[in-house]
Amino acid sequence: QVQLVESGGGLVQPGGSLRLSCAASGSIFIINAMDWYRQAPGNERELVATITRRDSTNYADSVKGRFTISRDNAKNTVYLQMNSLKPEDTAVYYCHAGITTTRFRDLAVWGQGTLVTVSS
């Protein structure tokens, strides 16, 4: 099996920064695109940022210029550096990845989520 485990969430004041990490483990042959989503109370889950295996990135308009997605393929890990945080960034952040297993199955895998709260 394959799993994603996020870390790095917490409480931060407006204007502050946090760095989320998401590590993949298990029977991994290759990890394709990796993404961060978020879901605020009462809202649908939304895509925040995407990074391909070749480091091509894409961001939601609401986070452009403030958030940076990156990955370390040797560590099977994706990061989300979040700067200039706003109260409206408060949400549960989920890691997602397209993974090909060692048995050549293509899976869409989700992490369990990590809570980010931006409040004074």
mmCIF file with all atom_site columns, C-alpha atoms in Angstrom:
data_model
loop_
_atom_site.group_PDB
_atom_site.id
_atom_site.type_symbol
_atom_site.label_atom_id
_atom_site.label_alt_id
_atom_site.label_comp_id
_atom_site.label_asym_id
_atom_site.label_entity_id
_atom_site.label_seq_id
_atom_site.pdbx_PDB_ins_code
_atom_site.Cartn_x
_atom_site.Cartn_y
_atom_site.Cartn_z
_atom_site.occupancy
_atom_site.B_iso_or_equiv
_atom_site.pdbx_formal_charge
_atom_site.auth_seq_id
_atom_site.auth_comp_id
_atom_site.auth_asym_id
_atom_site.auth_atom_id
_atom_site.pdbx_PDB_model_num
ATOM 1   C CA . GLN A 1 1   ? 0.000   0.000  0.000   1.00 0.00 ? 1   GLN A CA 1
ATOM 2   C CA . VAL A 1 2   ? 0.896   3.652  -0.337  1.00 0.00 ? 2   VAL A CA 1
ATOM 3   C CA . GLN A 1 3   ? 0.217   6.462  2.097   1.00 0.00 ? 3   GLN A CA 1
ATOM 4   C CA . LEU A 1 4   ? 0.766   10.192 2.438   1.00 0.00 ? 4   LEU A CA 1
ATOM 5   C CA . VAL A 1 5   ? 1.446   11.774 5.810   1.00 0.00 ? 5   VAL A CA 1
ATOM 6   C CA . GLU A 1 6   ? 1.232   15.549 6.263   1.00 0.00 ? 6   GLU A CA 1
ATOM 7   C CA . SER A 1 7   ? 2.843   17.639 8.973   1.00 0.00 ? 7   SER A CA 1
ATOM 8   C CA . GLY A 1 8   ? 3.479   21.275 9.807   1.00 0.00 ? 8   GLY A CA 1
ATOM 9   C CA . GLY A 1 9   ? 0.030   22.687 10.436  1.00 0.00 ? 9   GLY A CA 1
ATOM 10  C CA . GLY A 1 10  ? -0.831  24.818 13.418  1.00 0.00 ? 10  GLY A CA 1
ATOM 11  C CA . LEU A 1 11  ? -1.882  28.224 14.682  1.00 0.00 ? 11  LEU A CA 1
ATOM 12  C CA . VAL A 1 12  ? -0.222  31.309 13.229  1.00 0.00 ? 12  VAL A CA 1
ATOM 13  C CA . GLN A 1 13  ? -0.925  35.022 13.378  1.00 0.00 ? 13  GLN A CA 1
ATOM 14  C CA . PRO A 1 14  ? -1.945  36.971 10.271  1.00 0.00 ? 14  PRO A CA 1
ATOM 15  C CA . GLY A 1 15  ? 1.123   37.846 8.247   1.00 0.00 ? 15  GLY A CA 1
ATOM 16  C CA . GLY A 1 16  ? 3.002   34.845 9.558   1.00 0.00 ? 16  GLY A CA 1
ATOM 17  C CA . SER A 1 17  ? 4.419   31.799 7.809   1.00 0.00 ? 17  SER A CA 1
ATOM 18  C CA . LEU A 1 18  ? 4.087   28.033 7.954   1.00 0.00 ? 18  LEU A CA 1
ATOM 19  C CA . ARG A 1 19  ? 5.672   25.203 6.029   1.00 0.00 ? 19  ARG A CA 1
ATOM 20  C CA . LEU A 1 20  ? 3.681   22.054 5.354   1.00 0.00 ? 20  LEU A CA 1
ATOM 21  C CA . SER A 1 21  ? 5.318   18.757 4.469   1.00 0.00 ? 21  SER A CA 1
ATOM 22  C CA . CYS A 1 22  ? 3.846   15.604 2.969   1.00 0.00 ? 22  CYS A CA 1
ATOM 23  C CA . ALA A 1 23  ? 5.837   12.392 2.780   1.00 0.00 ? 23  ALA A CA 1
ATOM 24  C CA . ALA A 1 24  ? 4.840   9.421  0.675   1.00 0.00 ? 24  ALA A CA 1
ATOM 25  C CA . SER A 1 25  ? 5.723   5.882  1.674   1.00 0.00 ? 25  SER A CA 1
ATOM 26  C CA . GLY A 1 26  ? 4.973   2.330  0.641   1.00 0.00 ? 26  GLY A CA 1
ATOM 27  C CA . SER A 1 27  ? 5.275   0.394  -2.589  1.00 0.00 ? 27  SER A CA 1
ATOM 28  C CA . ILE A 1 28  ? 6.119   3.357  -4.789  1.00 0.00 ? 28  ILE A CA 1
ATOM 29  C CA . PHE A 1 29  ? 7.510   3.044  -8.276  1.00 0.00 ? 29  PHE A CA 1
ATOM 30  C CA . ILE A 1 30  ? 7.096   6.664  -9.266  1.00 0.00 ? 30  ILE A CA 1
ATOM 31  C CA . ILE A 1 31  ? 5.242   9.734  -8.003  1.00 0.00 ? 31  ILE A CA 1
ATOM 32  C CA . ASN A 1 32  ? 3.733   11.876 -10.733 1.00 0.00 ? 32  ASN A CA 1
ATOM 33  C CA . ALA A 1 33  ? 2.015   15.188 -9.935  1.00 0.00 ? 33  ALA A CA 1
ATOM 34  C CA . MET A 1 34  ? 1.691   16.227 -6.298  1.00 0.00 ? 34  MET A CA 1
ATOM 35  C CA . ASP A 1 35  ? -0.862  18.740 -5.068  1.00 0.00 ? 35  ASP A CA 1
ATOM 36  C CA . TRP A 1 36  ? -2.073  20.611 -2.051  1.00 0.00 ? 36  TRP A CA 1
ATOM 37  C CA . TYR A 1 37  ? -5.794  21.137 -1.538  1.00 0.00 ? 37  TYR A CA 1
ATOM 38  C CA . ARG A 1 38  ? -7.626  22.860 1.282   1.00 0.00 ? 38  ARG A CA 1
ATOM 39  C CA . GLN A 1 39  ? -11.094 22.817 2.715   1.00 0.00 ? 39  GLN A CA 1
ATOM 40  C CA . ALA A 1 40  ? -12.492 25.495 4.990   1.00 0.00 ? 40  ALA A CA 1
ATOM 41  C CA . PRO A 1 41  ? -15.608 24.892 7.115   1.00 0.00 ? 41  PRO A CA 1
ATOM 42  C CA . GLY A 1 42  ? -18.706 25.030 4.954   1.00 0.00 ? 42  GLY A CA 1
ATOM 43  C CA . ASN A 1 43  ? -16.694 25.202 1.747   1.00 0.00 ? 43  ASN A CA 1
ATOM 44  C CA . GLU A 1 44  ? -15.796 22.710 -0.939  1.00 0.00 ? 44  GLU A CA 1
ATOM 45  C CA . ARG A 1 45  ? -12.279 21.345 -1.193  1.00 0.00 ? 45  ARG A CA 1
ATOM 46  C CA . GLU A 1 46  ? -10.214 23.529 -3.500  1.00 0.00 ? 46  GLU A CA 1
ATOM 47  C CA . LEU A 1 47  ? -6.913  23.076 -5.296  1.00 0.00 ? 47  LEU A CA 1
ATOM 48  C CA . VAL A 1 48  ? -4.201  25.301 -3.887  1.00 0.00 ? 48  VAL A CA 1
ATOM 49  C CA . ALA A 1 49  ? -1.065  24.304 -5.790  1.00 0.00 ? 49  ALA A CA 1
ATOM 50  C CA . THR A 1 50  ? 0.283   21.613 -8.092  1.00 0.00 ? 50  THR A CA 1
ATOM 51  C CA . ILE A 1 51  ? 3.788   20.481 -8.974  1.00 0.00 ? 51  ILE A CA 1
ATOM 52  C CA . THR A 1 52  ? 4.710   17.978 -11.674 1.00 0.00 ? 52  THR A CA 1
ATOM 53  C CA . ARG A 1 53  ? 7.587   15.553 -11.473 1.00 0.00 ? 53  ARG A CA 1
ATOM 54  C CA . ARG A 1 54  ? 9.594   17.981 -13.597 1.00 0.00 ? 54  ARG A CA 1
ATOM 55  C CA . ASP A 1 55  ? 8.860   20.851 -11.176 1.00 0.00 ? 55  ASP A CA 1
ATOM 56  C CA . SER A 1 56  ? 6.292   22.685 -13.277 1.00 0.00 ? 56  SER A CA 1
ATOM 57  C CA . THR A 1 57  ? 3.993   24.505 -10.858 1.00 0.00 ? 57  THR A CA 1
ATOM 58  C CA . ASN A 1 58  ? 0.542   26.042 -10.839 1.00 0.00 ? 58  ASN A CA 1
ATOM 59  C CA . TYR A 1 59  ? -1.274  28.012 -8.137  1.00 0.00 ? 59  TYR A CA 1
ATOM 60  C CA . ALA A 1 60  ? -4.740  29.165 -7.255  1.00 0.00 ? 60  ALA A CA 1
ATOM 61  C CA . ASP A 1 61  ? -5.101  32.902 -7.808  1.00 0.00 ? 61  ASP A CA 1
ATOM 62  C CA . SER A 1 62  ? -5.817  33.409 -4.107  1.00 0.00 ? 62  SER A CA 1
ATOM 63  C CA . VAL A 1 63  ? -2.330  32.190 -3.096  1.00 0.00 ? 63  VAL A CA 1
ATOM 64  C CA . LYS A 1 64  ? -0.123  33.345 -5.982  1.00 0.00 ? 64  LYS A CA 1
ATOM 65  C CA . GLY A 1 65  ? 2.889   35.272 -4.741  1.00 0.00 ? 65  GLY A CA 1
ATOM 66  C CA . ARG A 1 66  ? 2.393   34.047 -1.161  1.00 0.00 ? 66  ARG A CA 1
ATOM 67  C CA . PHE A 1 67  ? 2.627   30.243 -1.349  1.00 0.00 ? 67  PHE A CA 1
ATOM 68  C CA . THR A 1 68  ? 5.371   28.134 -2.901  1.00 0.00 ? 68  THR A CA 1
ATOM 69  C CA . ILE A 1 69  ? 5.104   24.434 -3.681  1.00 0.00 ? 69  ILE A CA 1
ATOM 70  C CA . SER A 1 70  ? 8.237   22.326 -4.031  1.00 0.00 ? 70  SER A CA 1
ATOM 71  C CA . ARG A 1 71  ? 9.213   18.663 -3.942  1.00 0.00 ? 71  ARG A CA 1
ATOM 72  C CA . ASP A 1 72  ? 12.158  16.432 -3.154  1.00 0.00 ? 72  ASP A CA 1
ATOM 73  C CA . ASN A 1 73  ? 11.881  13.344 -5.325  1.00 0.00 ? 73  ASN A CA 1
ATOM 74  C CA . ALA A 1 74  ? 14.666  11.569 -3.435  1.00 0.00 ? 74  ALA A CA 1
ATOM 75  C CA . LYS A 1 75  ? 12.606  11.852 -0.252  1.00 0.00 ? 75  LYS A CA 1
ATOM 76  C CA . ASN A 1 76  ? 9.187   11.349 -1.902  1.00 0.00 ? 76  ASN A CA 1
ATOM 77  C CA . THR A 1 77  ? 8.125   14.568 -0.207  1.00 0.00 ? 77  THR A CA 1
ATOM 78  C CA . VAL A 1 78  ? 6.223   17.675 -1.246  1.00 0.00 ? 78  VAL A CA 1
ATOM 79  C CA . TYR A 1 79  ? 6.258   20.974 0.624   1.00 0.00 ? 79  TYR A CA 1
ATOM 80  C CA . LEU A 1 80  ? 4.050   24.035 0.789   1.00 0.00 ? 80  LEU A CA 1
ATOM 81  C CA . GLN A 1 81  ? 5.696   27.203 2.046   1.00 0.00 ? 81  GLN A CA 1
ATOM 82  C CA . MET A 1 82  ? 2.982   29.622 3.081   1.00 0.00 ? 82  MET A CA 1
ATOM 83  C CA . ASN A 1 83  ? 3.900   33.266 3.689   1.00 0.00 ? 83  ASN A CA 1
ATOM 84  C CA . SER A 1 84  ? 1.842   36.373 4.430   1.00 0.00 ? 84  SER A CA 1
ATOM 85  C CA . LEU A 1 85  ? -0.926  34.211 5.783   1.00 0.00 ? 85  LEU A CA 1
ATOM 86  C CA . LYS A 1 86  ? -4.439  35.610 6.030   1.00 0.00 ? 86  LYS A CA 1
ATOM 87  C CA . PRO A 1 87  ? -7.405  34.540 8.146   1.00 0.00 ? 87  PRO A CA 1
ATOM 88  C CA . GLU A 1 88  ? -9.096  33.301 4.980   1.00 0.00 ? 88  GLU A CA 1
ATOM 89  C CA . ASP A 1 89  ? -6.281  30.767 4.558   1.00 0.00 ? 89  ASP A CA 1
ATOM 90  C CA . THR A 1 90  ? -7.650  28.928 7.576   1.00 0.00 ? 90  THR A CA 1
ATOM 91  C CA . ALA A 1 91  ? -8.540  25.403 6.466   1.00 0.00 ? 91  ALA A CA 1
ATOM 92  C CA . VAL A 1 92  ? -7.617  21.767 6.604   1.00 0.00 ? 92  VAL A CA 1
ATOM 93  C CA . TYR A 1 93  ? -4.847  21.251 4.057   1.00 0.00 ? 93  TYR A CA 1
ATOM 94  C CA . TYR A 1 94  ? -4.670  17.955 2.213   1.00 0.00 ? 94  TYR A CA 1
ATOM 95  C CA . CYS A 1 95  ? -1.822  16.459 0.240   1.00 0.00 ? 95  CYS A CA 1
ATOM 96  C CA . HIS A 1 96  ? -2.688  14.514 -2.923  1.00 0.00 ? 96  HIS A CA 1
ATOM 97  C CA . ALA A 1 97  ? -0.494  12.592 -5.332  1.00 0.00 ? 97  ALA A CA 1
ATOM 98  C CA . GLY A 1 98  ? -0.703  10.439 -8.419  1.00 0.00 ? 98  GLY A CA 1
ATOM 99  C CA . ILE A 1 99  ? 1.393   7.387  -7.677  1.00 0.00 ? 99  ILE A CA 1
ATOM 100 C CA . THR A 1 100 ? 2.384   4.394  -9.754  1.00 0.00 ? 100 THR A CA 1
ATOM 101 C CA . THR A 1 101 ? 3.043   1.428  -7.502  1.00 0.00 ? 101 THR A CA 1
ATOM 102 C CA . THR A 1 102 ? 5.706   -1.234 -7.869  1.00 0.00 ? 102 THR A CA 1
ATOM 103 C CA . ARG A 1 103 ? 2.962   -3.430 -9.337  1.00 0.00 ? 103 ARG A CA 1
ATOM 104 C CA . PHE A 1 104 ? 2.302   -0.694 -11.920 1.00 0.00 ? 104 PHE A CA 1
ATOM 105 C CA . ARG A 1 105 ? -1.065  0.311  -10.533 1.00 0.00 ? 105 ARG A CA 1
ATOM 106 C CA . ASP A 1 106 ? -1.936  3.998  -10.849 1.00 0.00 ? 106 ASP A CA 1
ATOM 107 C CA . LEU A 1 107 ? -3.402  5.375  -7.642  1.00 0.00 ? 107 LEU A CA 1
ATOM 108 C CA . ALA A 1 108 ? -4.752  8.754  -6.538  1.00 0.00 ? 108 ALA A CA 1
ATOM 109 C CA . VAL A 1 109 ? -3.719  9.010  -2.904  1.00 0.00 ? 109 VAL A CA 1
ATOM 110 C CA . TRP A 1 110 ? -4.847  11.493 -0.241  1.00 0.00 ? 110 TRP A CA 1
ATOM 111 C CA . GLY A 1 111 ? -3.272  12.396 3.046   1.00 0.00 ? 111 GLY A CA 1
ATOM 112 C CA . GLN A 1 112 ? -5.242  12.687 6.268   1.00 0.00 ? 112 GLN A CA 1
ATOM 113 C CA . GLY A 1 113 ? -5.102  16.474 6.349   1.00 0.00 ? 113 GLY A CA 1
ATOM 114 C CA . THR A 1 114 ? -3.455  19.022 8.611   1.00 0.00 ? 114 THR A CA 1
ATOM 115 C CA . LEU A 1 115 ? -5.227  22.019 10.150  1.00 0.00 ? 115 LEU A CA 1
ATOM 116 C CA . VAL A 1 116 ? -3.923  25.527 9.531   1.00 0.00 ? 116 VAL A CA 1
ATOM 117 C CA . THR A 1 117 ? -5.489  28.284 11.609  1.00 0.00 ? 117 THR A CA 1
ATOM 118 C CA . VAL A 1 118 ? -4.636  31.928 10.943  1.00 0.00 ? 118 VAL A CA 1
ATOM 119 C CA . SER A 1 119 ? -5.836  34.084 13.800  1.00 0.00 ? 119 SER A CA 1
ATOM 120 C CA . SER A 1 120 ? -4.670  36.772 16.164  1.00 0.00 ? 120 SER A CA 1
#
